[in-house]
CSV table of C-alpha atoms and ligand atoms in Angstrom, one decimal:
chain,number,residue,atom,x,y,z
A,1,UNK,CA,0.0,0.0,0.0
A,2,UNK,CA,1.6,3.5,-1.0
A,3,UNK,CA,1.6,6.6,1.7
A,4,UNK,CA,0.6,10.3,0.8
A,5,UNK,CA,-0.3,13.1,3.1
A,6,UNK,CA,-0.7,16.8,3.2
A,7,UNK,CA,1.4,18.7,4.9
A,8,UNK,CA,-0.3,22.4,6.0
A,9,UNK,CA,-1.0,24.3,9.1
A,10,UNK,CA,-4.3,24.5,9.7
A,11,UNK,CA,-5.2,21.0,8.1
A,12,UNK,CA,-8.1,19.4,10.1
A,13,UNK,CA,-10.6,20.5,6.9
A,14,UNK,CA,-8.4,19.4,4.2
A,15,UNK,CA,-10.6,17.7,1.8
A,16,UNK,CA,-7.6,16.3,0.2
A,17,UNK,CA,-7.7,12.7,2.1
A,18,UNK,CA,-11.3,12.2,0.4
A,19,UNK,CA,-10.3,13.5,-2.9
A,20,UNK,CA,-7.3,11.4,-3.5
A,21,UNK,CA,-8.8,7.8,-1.6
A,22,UNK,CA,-11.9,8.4,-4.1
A,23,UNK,CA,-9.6,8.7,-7.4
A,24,UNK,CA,-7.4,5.8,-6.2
A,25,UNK,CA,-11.2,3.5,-5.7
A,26,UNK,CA,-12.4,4.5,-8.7
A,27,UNK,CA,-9.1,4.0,-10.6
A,28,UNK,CA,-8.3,0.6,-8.5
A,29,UNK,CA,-5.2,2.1,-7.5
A,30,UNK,CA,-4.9,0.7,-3.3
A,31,UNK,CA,-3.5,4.0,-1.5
A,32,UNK,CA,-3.5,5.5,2.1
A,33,UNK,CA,-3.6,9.3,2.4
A,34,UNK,CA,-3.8,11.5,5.8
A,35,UNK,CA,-3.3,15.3,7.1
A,36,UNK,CA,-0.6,16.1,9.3
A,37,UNK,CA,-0.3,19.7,10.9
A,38,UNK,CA,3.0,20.8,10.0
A,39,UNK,CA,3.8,24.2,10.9
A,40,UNK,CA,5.8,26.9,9.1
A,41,UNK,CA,9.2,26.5,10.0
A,42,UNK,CA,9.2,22.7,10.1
A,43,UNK,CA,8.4,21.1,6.8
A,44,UNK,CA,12.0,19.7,6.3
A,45,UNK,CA,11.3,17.3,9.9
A,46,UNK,CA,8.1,16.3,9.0
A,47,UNK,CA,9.0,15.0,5.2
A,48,UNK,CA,11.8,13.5,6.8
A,49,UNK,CA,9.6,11.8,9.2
A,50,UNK,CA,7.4,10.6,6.5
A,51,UNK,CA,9.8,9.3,4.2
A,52,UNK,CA,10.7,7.0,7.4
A,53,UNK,CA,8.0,5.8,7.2
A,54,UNK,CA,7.5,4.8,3.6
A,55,UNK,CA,5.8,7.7,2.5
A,56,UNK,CA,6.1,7.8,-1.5
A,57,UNK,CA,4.6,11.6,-1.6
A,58,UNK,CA,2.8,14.7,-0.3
A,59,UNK,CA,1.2,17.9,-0.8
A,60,UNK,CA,2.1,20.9,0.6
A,61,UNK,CA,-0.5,23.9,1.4
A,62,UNK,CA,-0.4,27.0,3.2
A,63,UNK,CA,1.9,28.1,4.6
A,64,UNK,CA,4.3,25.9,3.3
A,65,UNK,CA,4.5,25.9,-0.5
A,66,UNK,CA,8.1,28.5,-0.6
A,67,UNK,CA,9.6,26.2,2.3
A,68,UNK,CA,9.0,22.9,-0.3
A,69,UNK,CA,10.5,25.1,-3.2
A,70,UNK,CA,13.6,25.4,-1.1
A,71,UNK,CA,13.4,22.0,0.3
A,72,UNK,CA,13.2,19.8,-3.4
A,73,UNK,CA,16.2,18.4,-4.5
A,74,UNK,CA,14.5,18.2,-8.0
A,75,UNK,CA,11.7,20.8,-9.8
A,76,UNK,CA,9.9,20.4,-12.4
A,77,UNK,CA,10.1,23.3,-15.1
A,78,UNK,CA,6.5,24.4,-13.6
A,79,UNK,CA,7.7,24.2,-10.0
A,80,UNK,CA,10.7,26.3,-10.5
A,81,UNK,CA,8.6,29.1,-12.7
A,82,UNK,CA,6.5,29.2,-9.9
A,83,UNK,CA,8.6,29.4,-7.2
A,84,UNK,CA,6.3,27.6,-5.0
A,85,UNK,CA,5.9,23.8,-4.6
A,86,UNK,CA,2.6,21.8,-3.9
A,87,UNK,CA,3.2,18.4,-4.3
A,88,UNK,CA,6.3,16.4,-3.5
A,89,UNK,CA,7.3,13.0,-4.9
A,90,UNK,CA,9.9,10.9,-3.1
A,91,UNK,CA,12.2,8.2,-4.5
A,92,UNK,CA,15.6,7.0,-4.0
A,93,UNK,CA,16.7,9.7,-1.8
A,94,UNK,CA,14.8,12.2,-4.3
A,95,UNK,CA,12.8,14.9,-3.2
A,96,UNK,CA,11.1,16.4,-6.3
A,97,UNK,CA,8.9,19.1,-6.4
A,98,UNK,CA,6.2,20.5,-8.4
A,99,UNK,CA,3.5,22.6,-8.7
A,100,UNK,CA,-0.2,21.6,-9.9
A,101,UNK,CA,-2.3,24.7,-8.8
A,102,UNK,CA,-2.2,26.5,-12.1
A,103,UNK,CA,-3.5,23.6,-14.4
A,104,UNK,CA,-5.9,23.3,-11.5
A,105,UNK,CA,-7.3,26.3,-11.7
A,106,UNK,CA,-7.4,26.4,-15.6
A,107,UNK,CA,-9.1,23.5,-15.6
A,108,UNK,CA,-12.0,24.7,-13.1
A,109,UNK,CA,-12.1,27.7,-15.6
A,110,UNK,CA,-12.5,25.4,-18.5
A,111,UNK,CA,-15.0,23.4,-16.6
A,112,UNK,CA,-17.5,26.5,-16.3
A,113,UNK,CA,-16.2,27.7,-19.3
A,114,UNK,CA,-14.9,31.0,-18.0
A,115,UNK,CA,-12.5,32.3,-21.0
A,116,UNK,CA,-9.0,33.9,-20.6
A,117,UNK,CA,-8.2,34.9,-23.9
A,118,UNK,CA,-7.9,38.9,-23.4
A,119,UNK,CA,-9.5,38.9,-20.3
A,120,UNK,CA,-8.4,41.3,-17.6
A,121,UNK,CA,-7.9,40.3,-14.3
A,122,UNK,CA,-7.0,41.1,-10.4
A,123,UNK,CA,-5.0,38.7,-8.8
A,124,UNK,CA,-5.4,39.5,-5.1
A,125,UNK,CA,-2.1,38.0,-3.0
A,126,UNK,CA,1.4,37.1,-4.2
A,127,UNK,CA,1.7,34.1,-2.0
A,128,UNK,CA,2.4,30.3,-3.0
A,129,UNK,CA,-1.0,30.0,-4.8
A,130,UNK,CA,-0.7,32.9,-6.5
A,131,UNK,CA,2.8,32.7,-7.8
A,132,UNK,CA,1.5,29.2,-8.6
A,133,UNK,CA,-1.2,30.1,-10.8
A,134,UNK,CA,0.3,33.3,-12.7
A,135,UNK,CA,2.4,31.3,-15.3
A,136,UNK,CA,-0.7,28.9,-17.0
A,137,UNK,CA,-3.0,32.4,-16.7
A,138,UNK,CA,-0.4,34.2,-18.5
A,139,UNK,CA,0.4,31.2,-21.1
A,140,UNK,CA,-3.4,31.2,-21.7
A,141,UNK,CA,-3.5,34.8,-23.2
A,142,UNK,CA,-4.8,37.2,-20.5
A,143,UNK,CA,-5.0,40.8,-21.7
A,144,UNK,CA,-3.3,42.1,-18.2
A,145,UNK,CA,-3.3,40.9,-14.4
A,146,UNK,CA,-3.4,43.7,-11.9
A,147,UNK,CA,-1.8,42.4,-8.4
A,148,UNK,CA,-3.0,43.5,-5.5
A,149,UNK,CA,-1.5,42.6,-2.1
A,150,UNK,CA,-1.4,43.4,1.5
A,151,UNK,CA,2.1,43.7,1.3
A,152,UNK,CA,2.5,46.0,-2.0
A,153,UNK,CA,6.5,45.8,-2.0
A,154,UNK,CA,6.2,42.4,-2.1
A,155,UNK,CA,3.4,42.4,-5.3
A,156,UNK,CA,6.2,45.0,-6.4
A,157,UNK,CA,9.1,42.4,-6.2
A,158,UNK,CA,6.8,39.7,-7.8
A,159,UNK,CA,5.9,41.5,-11.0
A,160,UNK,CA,9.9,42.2,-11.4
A,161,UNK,CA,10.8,38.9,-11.0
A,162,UNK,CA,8.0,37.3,-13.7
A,163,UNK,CA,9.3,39.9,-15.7
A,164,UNK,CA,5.7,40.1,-18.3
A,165,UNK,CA,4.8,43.6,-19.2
A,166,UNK,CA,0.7,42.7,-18.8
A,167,UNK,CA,1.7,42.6,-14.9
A,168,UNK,CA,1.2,45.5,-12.9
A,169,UNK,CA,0.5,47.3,-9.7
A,170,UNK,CA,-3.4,48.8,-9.7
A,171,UNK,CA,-4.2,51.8,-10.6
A,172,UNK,CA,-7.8,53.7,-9.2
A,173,UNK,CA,-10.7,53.1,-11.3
A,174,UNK,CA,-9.5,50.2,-13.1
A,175,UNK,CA,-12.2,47.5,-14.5
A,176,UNK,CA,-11.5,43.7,-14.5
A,177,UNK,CA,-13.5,40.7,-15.9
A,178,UNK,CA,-12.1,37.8,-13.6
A,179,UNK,CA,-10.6,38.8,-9.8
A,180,UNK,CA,-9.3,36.0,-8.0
A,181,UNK,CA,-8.5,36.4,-4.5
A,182,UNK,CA,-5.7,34.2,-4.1
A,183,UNK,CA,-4.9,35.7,-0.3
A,184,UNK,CA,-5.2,33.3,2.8
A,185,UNK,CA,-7.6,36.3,4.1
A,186,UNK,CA,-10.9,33.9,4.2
A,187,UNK,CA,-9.0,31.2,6.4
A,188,UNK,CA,-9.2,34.1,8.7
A,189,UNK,CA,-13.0,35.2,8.4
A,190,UNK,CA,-11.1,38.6,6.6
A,191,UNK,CA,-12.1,39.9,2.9
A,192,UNK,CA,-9.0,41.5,1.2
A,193,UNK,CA,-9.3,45.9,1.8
A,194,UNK,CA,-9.5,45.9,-2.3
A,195,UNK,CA,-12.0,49.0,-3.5
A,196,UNK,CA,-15.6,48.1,-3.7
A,197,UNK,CA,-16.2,48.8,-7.7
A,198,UNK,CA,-13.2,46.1,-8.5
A,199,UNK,CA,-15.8,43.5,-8.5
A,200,UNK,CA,-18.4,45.2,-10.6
A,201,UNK,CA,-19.5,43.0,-13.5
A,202,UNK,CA,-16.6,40.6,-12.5
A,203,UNK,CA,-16.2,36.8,-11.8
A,204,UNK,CA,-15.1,37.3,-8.5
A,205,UNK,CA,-13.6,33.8,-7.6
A,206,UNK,CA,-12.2,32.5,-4.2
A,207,UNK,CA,-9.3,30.1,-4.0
A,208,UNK,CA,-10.5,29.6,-1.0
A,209,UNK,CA,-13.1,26.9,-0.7
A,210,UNK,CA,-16.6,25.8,1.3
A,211,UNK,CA,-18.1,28.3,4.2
A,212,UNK,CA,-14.6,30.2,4.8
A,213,UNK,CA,-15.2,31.2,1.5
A,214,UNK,CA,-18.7,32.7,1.9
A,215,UNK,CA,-18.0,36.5,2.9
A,216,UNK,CA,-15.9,37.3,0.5
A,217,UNK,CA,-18.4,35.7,-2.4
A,218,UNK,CA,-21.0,37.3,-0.6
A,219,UNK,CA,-19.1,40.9,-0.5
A,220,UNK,CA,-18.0,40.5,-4.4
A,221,UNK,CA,-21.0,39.7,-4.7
A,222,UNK,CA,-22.8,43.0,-3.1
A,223,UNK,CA,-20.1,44.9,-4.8
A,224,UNK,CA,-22.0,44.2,-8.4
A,225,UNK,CA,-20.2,40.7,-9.2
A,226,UNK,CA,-21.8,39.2,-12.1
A,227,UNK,CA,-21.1,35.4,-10.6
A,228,UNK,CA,-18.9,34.1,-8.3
A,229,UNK,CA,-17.0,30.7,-7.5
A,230,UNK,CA,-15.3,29.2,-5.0
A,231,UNK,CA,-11.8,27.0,-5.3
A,232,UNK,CA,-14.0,23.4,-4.3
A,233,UNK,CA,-13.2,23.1,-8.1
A,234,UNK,CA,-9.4,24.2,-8.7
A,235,UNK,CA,-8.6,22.0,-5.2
A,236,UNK,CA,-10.5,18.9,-6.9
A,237,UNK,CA,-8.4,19.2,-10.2
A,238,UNK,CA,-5.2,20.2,-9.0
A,239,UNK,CA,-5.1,16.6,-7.0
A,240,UNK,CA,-6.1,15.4,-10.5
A,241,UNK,CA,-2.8,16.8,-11.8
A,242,UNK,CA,-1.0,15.5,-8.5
A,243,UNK,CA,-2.5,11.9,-8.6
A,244,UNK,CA,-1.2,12.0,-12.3
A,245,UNK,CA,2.1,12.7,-11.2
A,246,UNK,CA,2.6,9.8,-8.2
A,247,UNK,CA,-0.1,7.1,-10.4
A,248,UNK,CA,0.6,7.7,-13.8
A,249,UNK,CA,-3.0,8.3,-14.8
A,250,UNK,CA,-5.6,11.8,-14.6
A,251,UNK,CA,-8.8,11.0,-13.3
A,252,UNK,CA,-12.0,11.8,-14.5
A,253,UNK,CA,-13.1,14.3,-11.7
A,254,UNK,CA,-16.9,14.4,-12.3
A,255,UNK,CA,-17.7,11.6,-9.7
A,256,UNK,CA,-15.5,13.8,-7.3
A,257,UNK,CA,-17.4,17.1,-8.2
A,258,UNK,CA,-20.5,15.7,-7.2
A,259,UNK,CA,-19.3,13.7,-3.9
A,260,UNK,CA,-17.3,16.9,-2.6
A,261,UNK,CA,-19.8,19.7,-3.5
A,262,UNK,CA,-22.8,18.8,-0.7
A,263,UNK,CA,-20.0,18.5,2.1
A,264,UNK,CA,-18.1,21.2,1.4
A,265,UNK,CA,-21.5,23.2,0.9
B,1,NAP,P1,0.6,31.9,1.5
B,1,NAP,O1,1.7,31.5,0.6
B,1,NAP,O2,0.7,31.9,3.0
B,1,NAP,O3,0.3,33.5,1.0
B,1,NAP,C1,-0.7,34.2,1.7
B,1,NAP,C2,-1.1,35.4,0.9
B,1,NAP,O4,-2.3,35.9,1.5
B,1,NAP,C3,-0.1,36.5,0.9
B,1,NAP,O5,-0.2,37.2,-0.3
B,1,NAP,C4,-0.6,37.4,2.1
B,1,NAP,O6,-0.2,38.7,2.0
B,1,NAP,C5,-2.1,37.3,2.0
B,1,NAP,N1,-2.9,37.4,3.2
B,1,NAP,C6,-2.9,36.7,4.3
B,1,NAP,N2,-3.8,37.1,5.2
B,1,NAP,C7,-4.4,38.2,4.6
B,1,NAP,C8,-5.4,39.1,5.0
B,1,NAP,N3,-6.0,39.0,6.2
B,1,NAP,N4,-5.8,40.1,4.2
B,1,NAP,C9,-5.2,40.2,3.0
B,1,NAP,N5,-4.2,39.4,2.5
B,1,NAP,C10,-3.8,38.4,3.3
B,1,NAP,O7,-0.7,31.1,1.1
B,1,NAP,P2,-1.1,30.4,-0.3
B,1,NAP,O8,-0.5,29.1,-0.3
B,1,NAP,O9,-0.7,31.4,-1.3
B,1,NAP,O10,-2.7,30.3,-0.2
B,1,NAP,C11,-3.6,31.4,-0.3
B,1,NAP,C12,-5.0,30.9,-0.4
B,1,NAP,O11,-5.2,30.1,-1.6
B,1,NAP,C13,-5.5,30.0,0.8
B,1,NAP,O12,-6.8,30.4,1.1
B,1,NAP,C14,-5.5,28.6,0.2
B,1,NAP,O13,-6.4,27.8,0.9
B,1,NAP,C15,-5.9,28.9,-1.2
B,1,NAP,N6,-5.5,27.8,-2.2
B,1,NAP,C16,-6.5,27.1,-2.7
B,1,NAP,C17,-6.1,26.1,-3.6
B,1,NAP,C18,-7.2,25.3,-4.3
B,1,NAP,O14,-6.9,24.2,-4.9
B,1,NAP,N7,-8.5,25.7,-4.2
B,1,NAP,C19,-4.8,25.9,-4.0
B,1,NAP,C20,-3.8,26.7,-3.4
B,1,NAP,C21,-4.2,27.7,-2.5
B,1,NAP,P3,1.2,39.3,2.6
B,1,NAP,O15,2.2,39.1,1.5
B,1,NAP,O16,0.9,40.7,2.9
B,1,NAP,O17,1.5,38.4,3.9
């Protein structure tokens, strides 16, 4: 039987455990998968501990995804344009790292058939998601992504480093189609201080997922949002991407969709 966690701090609510165990039943592929509360600070111990233990791989959530980066001894091309690493593979003394959270959320996108081709948007947070998530939006043909983030210098440092002219600091009165709020602001019952008219006529979207996510949707939505989603989606299809990488195989994640969405309601 093969071993996978997550690894995340808090990690009592990851849905992760259910996601995975349902792909590997429905693919017949026997697996064991659990949460362990790792704070920041001590990811190295804890992977160390699991490999022990026979653990073949894990993902990493907040706040942990720029202490993996630094803890791989092997990225993958999108783990090291992101920066940021979400799932970790190990073999023969091999940590590898990579990063699914972008083809994630593309493929939510797809899945309500939200298009990115010229669209403008405002990425809220420069964390691990985000930095995650801006290469497939950028690859997909985004008109421009506006950054906002509690810490500005750091949304200032981030846009440097990408280095793509459509990235920029925001500027009063600008209008967006999609604005994703990639912050960990609803883990802590907090809605981003963004202007109110950012989300008028928008797709406001929440990486966030399930009731944390609720006052933000429900603000964007008050603020003239035209629909809104939460990240039940994105977190269903990055494990896709992840199973893919330990098993070999993506699952079909409609069976998944329909399991997870009544108990993350
Ligand atoms: P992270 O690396 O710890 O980054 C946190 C980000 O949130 C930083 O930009 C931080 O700003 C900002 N922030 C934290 N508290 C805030 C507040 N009260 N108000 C405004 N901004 C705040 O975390 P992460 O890994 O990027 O995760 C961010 C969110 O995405 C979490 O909610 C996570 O659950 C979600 N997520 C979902 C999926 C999915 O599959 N659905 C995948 C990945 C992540 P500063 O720079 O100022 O500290």
């Amino acid at each position: 039987m093969n071993h996978y966690a997550v690894f995340g701090y808090p990690i009592q609510h990851s849905l992760s455990p259910r996601i995975h165990e349902q792909f590997g039943r429905e693919l017949g592929i026997p697996l064991t998968y659990e949460r362990r509360a790792v704070p920041a600070g001590s990811l190295a111990q804890a992977v160390q501990a699991f490999i022990a233990e026979g653990g073949r791989g894990a993902n990493v959530t907040v706040p942990l995804k720029t202490e993996a980066y630094a803890l791989a001894t092997e990225l993958t091309l999108r783990a090291r344009r992101a920066q940021a690493v979400n799932t970790l593979s190990f073999e023969d003394g091999v940590i590898r790292g990579d990063n699914t959270d972008g083809e994630g959320l593309l493929a939510d996108l797809a899945y309500h058939a939200v298009a990115l081709s010229g669209a403008r948007l405002l990425v809220m947070g420069a964390g691990g998601a985000a930095q995650g998530i801006i290469g497939p939006l950028l690859d997909a043909g985004v008109a421009h992504v506006t950054v906002w983030n509690r810490t500005a210098s750091r949304a200032a440092e981030w846009i440097a480093r990408v280095g793509d002219a459509r990235m920029s600091l925001p500027v009063a009165g600008d209008s967006y189609d999609i604005v994703l709020n990639a912050t960990a602001a609803s883990l802590g019952h907090a809605v981003p201080p963004v202007p109110d008219d950012v989300f008028r006529g928008a797709l406001a979207y929440d990486l966030a997922y399930g009731p944390v996510a609720r006052p933000f949707l429900a603000h964007a939505r008050t603020h003239g949002a035209q629909s809104v989603l939460d990240g039940l989606g994105m977190l269903i299809e990055q494990a896709a991407t992840a199973f893919c990488v330990w098993h070999g195989v993506r699952p079909d994640t409609s069976g998944v969709r329909v399991l997870l969405r009544g108990e993350a309601a």
